[in-house]
């Protein structure tokens, strides 16, 4: 337990962290990789370059400082981070390295303002927080390894099938190299893949949502080709059927609650459709009487994935309604009548679609952050209670209520 004095000192640093948090975490990562370049094998280089990881860590540190006297209130965040750490292979021995480097970064950025008293208090606080994280993650490692078909860390899989879903999205069906069974998962979860891109010194890890329902003998990920995506381009261009890839056991807390029977609204933008496909197919199979409204926004039909799949499900499932929104439909889209709304999703249109839905409906959404920010605002304006809203960020967690950059990347 932390002393009242330590708690008081930590809370006194909140205003400083609000101003200098990202500067501290940016310097932290620079020092970390200078001292321990081997850790570059574990981090998403794209998120580092774009500053997303630095911002996410700064937000986490600030949250810890604000709630240092009631750390139990940030346990959901700790569990969310724990899922990511477990899927990346973060271990207890990494925490002392991080703590030491973080204190060095605080001292360097704040200078004389970082007194010995403040550094000691943060050292104590970090130790307590690290112990909580390590405990949570140890349980996750045990659970991943002990379940039927489960394993710890990474396991070799093979690309069993490769399917082009749109001009920019391709699905990869992955099966264990040893021919064994695979661990089950919940709709909405993701796996981490580890590859060694050509011409790169370090391995690259990327987390991709599982885009099919559980219960098959394969994992399916559906990868969008990003312009500067080292891993996504490698997968699209170089990986073929029969190639090996290392995979972590499924993880993630953005999952469909199948214990509920209330209607479900699934809203996605772009490649954010991937976890929604897993949820939709799971509901249709396990809860065929459950009402579903499936809304997907894309630039146009050429880049939309799973259109035929969704249409077939809706055509054969009396309780599923689907809507496609195209921001810039092509002439072919218009001639085919391939979409239900022309343009970006607007509040009035969404209100009309949801007019007759039960007030107890649950809402899940995923996509680029600007898209999610708008959807979150719309749902609040429509009176949806916060506890019925669920969403996932691709990559480091952000803040939907904060000002965000216009440009955002997905898993690349």
XYZ file of C-alpha atoms in Angstrom:
412
model
C 0.000 0.000 0.000
C 1.155 3.523 -0.729
C 1.474 6.041 2.087
C -0.730 9.131 2.241
C 2.364 11.228 1.605
C 3.230 9.301 -1.563
C -0.347 9.521 -2.808
C -0.374 13.254 -2.174
C 2.872 13.753 -4.086
C 1.648 11.694 -7.044
C -1.595 13.658 -7.215
C 0.354 16.921 -7.127
C 2.062 15.905 -10.395
C -1.228 15.599 -12.326
C -1.102 19.188 -13.747
C 2.480 18.600 -14.891
C 1.570 15.302 -16.570
C -1.339 16.970 -18.361
C 1.142 19.391 -19.970
C 4.302 17.311 -20.361
C 2.997 13.731 -20.435
C 3.552 13.056 -24.131
C 6.993 14.702 -24.038
C 7.953 12.410 -21.160
C 6.693 9.249 -22.840
C 8.298 10.203 -26.153
C 11.655 10.569 -24.436
C 10.967 7.371 -22.517
C 10.624 5.324 -25.698
C 13.722 6.925 -27.202
C 15.792 5.995 -24.148
C 14.204 2.549 -23.918
C 15.166 1.581 -27.467
C 18.623 3.133 -27.141
C 19.338 1.037 -24.042
C 17.417 -2.075 -25.093
C 17.189 -2.263 -28.904
C 16.029 -5.878 -28.583
C 12.653 -4.527 -27.440
C 12.104 -3.185 -30.945
C 11.126 -6.784 -31.715
C 8.011 -6.321 -29.547
C 6.705 -2.875 -30.462
C 4.593 -1.652 -33.369
C 7.005 0.631 -35.212
C 4.204 2.372 -37.107
C 2.479 3.432 -33.887
C 5.814 4.714 -32.593
C 6.422 6.830 -35.694
C 2.939 8.320 -35.601
C 3.087 9.051 -31.861
C 0.089 6.912 -30.987
C 1.933 4.693 -28.511
C 3.441 7.709 -26.770
C 0.034 9.335 -26.384
C -1.566 6.127 -25.130
C 1.130 5.652 -22.483
C 0.846 9.297 -21.412
C -2.910 8.845 -20.955
C -2.337 5.690 -18.902
C 0.196 7.404 -16.634
C -2.137 10.358 -16.147
C -5.035 8.041 -15.285
C -2.845 6.237 -12.764
C -1.879 9.537 -11.145
C -5.476 10.752 -10.948
C -6.695 7.478 -9.425
C -3.615 6.584 -7.400
C -5.718 6.466 -4.223
C -8.252 4.101 -5.805
C -6.354 1.969 -8.278
C -9.206 -0.531 -8.365
C -11.105 1.970 -10.510
C -8.600 1.583 -13.354
C -8.608 -2.223 -13.236
C -10.609 -2.448 -16.509
C -7.856 -0.436 -18.224
C -5.200 -2.636 -16.629
C -6.983 -5.734 -17.978
C -7.249 -4.203 -21.448
C -3.516 -3.455 -21.436
C -2.897 -6.927 -19.990
C -4.566 -8.555 -22.986
C -2.280 -6.626 -25.327
C 0.819 -7.373 -23.259
C 0.035 -11.078 -23.078
C -0.520 -11.238 -26.822
C 2.804 -9.471 -27.430
C 4.832 -11.549 -25.001
C 5.504 -8.896 -22.346
C 6.933 -10.613 -19.260
C 7.593 -9.650 -15.593
C 11.296 -9.065 -16.318
C 10.406 -6.221 -18.652
C 8.760 -4.123 -15.931
C 11.920 -3.073 -14.021
C 13.469 -1.937 -17.317
C 10.397 0.160 -18.086
C 10.247 1.640 -14.575
C 13.900 2.670 -14.540
C 13.690 4.236 -17.993
C 10.445 6.054 -17.187
C 11.953 7.708 -14.106
C 14.964 8.738 -16.181
C 12.672 10.322 -18.763
C 10.717 12.194 -16.085
C 13.959 13.547 -14.641
C 15.289 14.560 -18.049
C 12.137 16.343 -19.216
C 11.195 18.078 -15.970
C 14.728 18.883 -14.842
C 14.935 20.457 -11.387
C 11.158 20.231 -11.030
C 11.569 16.460 -10.747
C 12.785 16.486 -7.158
C 14.114 13.432 -5.380
C 10.842 13.373 -3.431
C 8.780 13.207 -6.639
C 11.006 10.583 -8.249
C 10.900 8.427 -5.127
C 7.107 8.695 -4.947
C 6.736 7.741 -8.604
C 9.179 4.885 -8.134
C 7.026 3.499 -5.322
C 3.808 4.039 -7.268
C 5.213 2.364 -10.368
C 6.203 -0.653 -8.285
C 2.661 -1.062 -6.997
C 1.092 -0.600 -10.450
C 3.612 -2.986 -12.020
C 2.785 -5.669 -9.454
C -0.917 -5.347 -10.307
C -0.196 -5.601 -14.035
C 2.130 -8.568 -13.604
C -0.468 -10.392 -11.522
C -3.210 -9.808 -14.078
C -0.988 -10.831 -16.985
C 0.295 -13.963 -15.249
C -3.289 -15.163 -14.917
C -3.865 -14.420 -18.590
C -0.797 -16.421 -19.604
C -1.967 -19.365 -17.513
C -5.469 -19.187 -18.956
C -4.172 -19.010 -22.547
C -1.887 -21.999 -22.062
C -4.245 -24.198 -20.049
C -7.334 -24.097 -22.283
C -7.982 -26.817 -24.834
C -5.738 -26.190 -27.821
C -4.064 -23.323 -25.979
C -0.421 -22.285 -25.818
C 1.840 -19.646 -24.330
C 3.706 -16.975 -26.290
C 3.837 -17.742 -30.046
C 3.075 -20.857 -32.077
C 3.756 -21.687 -35.725
C 0.753 -21.547 -38.041
C 0.477 -21.975 -41.781
C -1.496 -19.959 -44.325
C -4.122 -22.519 -45.361
C -6.074 -20.202 -47.638
C -5.835 -16.640 -48.919
C -8.986 -14.844 -50.160
C -9.240 -11.390 -51.724
C -12.219 -9.648 -50.112
C -11.914 -6.238 -51.827
C -9.373 -4.059 -53.615
C -7.605 -3.421 -50.305
C -8.574 -6.258 -47.925
C -7.427 -9.881 -48.065
C -8.361 -12.685 -45.680
C -5.816 -15.199 -44.394
C -6.992 -18.546 -43.026
C -4.439 -19.785 -40.501
C -4.102 -23.336 -39.184
C -1.558 -24.847 -36.753
C 1.582 -26.076 -38.473
C 1.545 -29.199 -36.312
C -2.029 -30.029 -37.331
C -3.282 -29.754 -33.766
C -6.415 -28.122 -32.408
C -6.679 -24.383 -31.833
C -7.786 -22.435 -28.805
C -11.334 -21.155 -28.786
C -12.042 -17.430 -28.649
C -14.836 -14.909 -28.172
C -16.284 -12.935 -31.054
C -14.447 -9.616 -31.185
C -11.043 -10.857 -30.029
C -7.768 -10.609 -31.943
C -4.520 -12.493 -32.449
C -0.979 -11.177 -32.793
C 1.153 -12.294 -35.706
C 4.939 -12.081 -35.740
C 6.874 -11.860 -38.994
C 10.328 -10.813 -40.167
C 9.749 -8.372 -43.060
C 12.278 -8.424 -45.861
C 15.051 -5.911 -45.316
C 14.153 -5.247 -41.673
C 16.450 -5.955 -38.744
C 13.699 -6.552 -36.207
C 10.628 -8.743 -36.129
C 7.302 -6.950 -36.433
C 4.188 -7.762 -34.409
C 0.681 -6.787 -35.443
C -2.674 -7.467 -33.824
C -5.530 -8.380 -36.160
C -9.156 -8.981 -35.234
C -10.507 -12.450 -35.936
C -13.075 -11.954 -38.683
C -14.968 -15.245 -38.513
C -17.093 -16.887 -35.840
C -15.400 -19.193 -33.309
C -15.686 -22.947 -33.644
C -13.752 -23.537 -36.865
C -10.437 -25.344 -37.309
C -8.771 -22.098 -38.415
C -8.305 -18.479 -37.438
C -9.252 -15.925 -40.076
C -7.789 -12.436 -40.163
C -8.724 -9.923 -42.827
C -5.924 -7.462 -43.471
C -6.194 -4.055 -45.101
C -3.262 -3.032 -47.251
C -1.947 0.242 -45.839
C 0.104 2.581 -48.020
C 3.056 2.527 -45.619
C 2.122 -0.703 -43.884
C 5.258 -2.818 -43.589
C 3.424 -5.895 -42.344
C 0.227 -5.533 -44.355
C 2.125 -5.152 -47.619
C 4.354 -8.093 -46.743
C 1.299 -10.257 -46.092
C -0.493 -9.153 -49.255
C 2.484 -9.419 -51.598
C 4.785 -12.071 -50.187
C 2.771 -14.542 -48.125
C 1.179 -17.405 -49.998
C -0.613 -20.639 -49.114
C 1.777 -22.940 -47.259
C 3.873 -20.184 -45.694
C 4.472 -20.146 -41.941
C 3.617 -17.338 -39.551
C 3.942 -17.145 -35.774
C 0.692 -16.482 -33.905
C -0.255 -15.703 -30.301
C -3.353 -17.135 -28.627
C -6.523 -14.995 -29.005
C -6.840 -12.011 -26.674
C -8.905 -8.888 -26.112
C -11.799 -7.621 -24.006
C -13.922 -6.112 -26.808
C -16.187 -9.133 -27.020
C -19.790 -9.911 -27.816
C -21.864 -10.668 -24.721
C -23.817 -13.773 -25.706
C -25.416 -14.030 -22.265
C -27.688 -11.154 -23.257
C -30.727 -11.399 -25.508
C -31.375 -7.705 -26.160
C -31.045 -6.395 -29.731
C -27.545 -5.634 -30.990
C -26.426 -2.790 -33.247
C -23.086 -3.407 -34.996
C -21.566 -0.302 -36.603
C -18.280 -0.368 -38.497
C -16.157 1.793 -40.726
C -13.604 0.447 -43.214
C -11.597 -2.495 -41.955
C -13.346 -2.056 -38.602
C -15.835 -4.512 -40.085
C -13.581 -7.432 -39.118
C -14.643 -7.939 -35.464
C -18.227 -7.144 -36.457
C -18.257 -10.061 -38.902
C -17.226 -12.379 -36.092
C -19.997 -10.981 -33.892
C -22.659 -11.124 -36.615
C -21.901 -14.721 -37.557
C -21.785 -15.743 -33.901
C -25.196 -14.223 -33.163
C -26.794 -15.843 -36.197
C -25.408 -19.234 -35.200
C -25.855 -19.127 -31.424
C -28.751 -16.673 -30.949
C -30.809 -16.815 -34.158
C -33.771 -15.067 -32.512
C -31.707 -12.062 -31.427
C -32.377 -8.878 -33.394
C -29.354 -7.398 -35.178
C -28.871 -4.164 -37.076
C -25.639 -4.242 -39.080
C -24.374 -0.874 -40.371
C -21.180 -0.622 -42.388
C -19.579 2.518 -43.832
C -17.023 2.358 -46.635
C -15.619 4.649 -49.288
C -17.330 2.624 -52.020
C -18.079 -0.909 -53.131
C -14.598 -1.606 -54.500
C -12.990 -1.361 -51.061
C -15.830 -2.883 -49.032
C -15.220 -6.377 -47.704
C -17.845 -9.037 -46.935
C -20.743 -7.349 -48.704
C -22.060 -10.607 -50.188
C -21.566 -12.431 -46.895
C -23.630 -9.861 -45.009
C -26.339 -9.801 -47.679
C -26.638 -13.582 -47.601
C -26.902 -13.600 -43.812
C -29.557 -10.876 -43.849
C -31.497 -12.672 -46.601
C -31.659 -15.919 -44.648
C -32.019 -14.487 -41.122
C -35.351 -12.896 -40.317
C -33.916 -10.930 -37.404
C -30.974 -9.306 -39.222
C -31.157 -5.956 -41.010
C -28.160 -4.574 -42.868
C -27.280 -1.111 -44.163
C -24.305 -0.021 -46.272
C -23.181 3.606 -46.417
C -20.794 4.737 -49.161
C -18.977 8.057 -48.788
C -18.093 8.223 -52.491
C -20.074 5.583 -54.419
C -18.872 4.680 -57.893
C -21.097 4.647 -60.976
C -21.184 0.869 -60.686
C -22.365 1.158 -57.075
C -25.141 3.521 -58.144
C -26.224 1.332 -61.056
C -26.302 -1.748 -58.835
C -28.089 0.006 -55.984
C -25.322 -1.417 -53.809
C -25.747 0.948 -50.854
C -28.450 2.340 -48.605
C -27.009 5.779 -47.868
C -24.923 8.108 -50.031
C -22.332 10.012 -47.998
C -20.998 9.971 -44.463
C -23.365 8.692 -41.783
C -25.540 11.532 -40.468
C -27.396 11.717 -37.174
C -30.869 12.026 -38.711
C -30.318 8.966 -40.912
C -29.026 6.935 -37.972
C -32.007 8.039 -35.886
C -34.377 6.810 -38.586
C -32.623 3.432 -38.851
C -32.733 2.939 -35.090
C -36.231 4.364 -34.629
C -37.909 1.094 -33.656
C -35.033 -0.579 -31.857
C -35.498 -1.565 -28.224
C -34.117 0.965 -25.734
C -32.119 -1.848 -24.093
C -30.154 -2.588 -27.260
C -26.375 -2.935 -27.060
C -24.133 -0.986 -29.444
C -20.741 -2.167 -30.694
C -18.646 -0.104 -33.078
C -15.156 -0.109 -34.574
C -13.275 1.768 -37.282
C -10.982 4.771 -37.798
C -10.918 7.017 -34.719
C -12.625 10.039 -36.365
C -15.435 7.691 -37.425
C -15.747 6.246 -33.924
C -15.725 9.701 -32.389
C -18.705 10.719 -34.535
C -20.625 7.505 -33.878
C -20.034 7.855 -30.146
C -21.377 11.415 -30.215
C -24.411 10.353 -32.245
C -25.290 7.533 -29.865
C -25.080 9.865 -26.897
C -27.339 12.379 -28.667
C -29.800 9.557 -29.303
C -29.908 8.879 -25.590
C -28.022 5.572 -25.554
C -26.714 4.854 -22.071
C -22.934 4.688 -21.725
C -23.020 1.170 -20.284
C -24.607 -0.081 -23.537
C -21.847 1.328 -25.751
C -18.799 -0.816 -26.579
C -15.927 0.028 -28.916
C -12.374 -0.936 -29.781
C -9.395 1.010 -31.027
C -7.136 -0.550 -33.628
C -3.763 -0.116 -31.958
C -3.106 1.892 -28.763
C -6.231 3.006 -26.939
C -7.254 6.613 -27.424
C -9.903 8.967 -26.110
C -13.094 9.504 -28.110
C -13.964 12.660 -26.211
C -10.604 14.359 -26.764
C -9.481 16.281 -29.809
C -7.994 13.757 -32.222
C -5.902 13.927 -35.334
C -7.787 13.740 -38.611
C -5.435 11.107 -39.937
C -5.520 7.730 -38.222
C -4.100 4.369 -39.169
C -5.537 0.943 -38.587
C -3.554 -2.193 -38.031
C -0.840 -2.101 -40.649
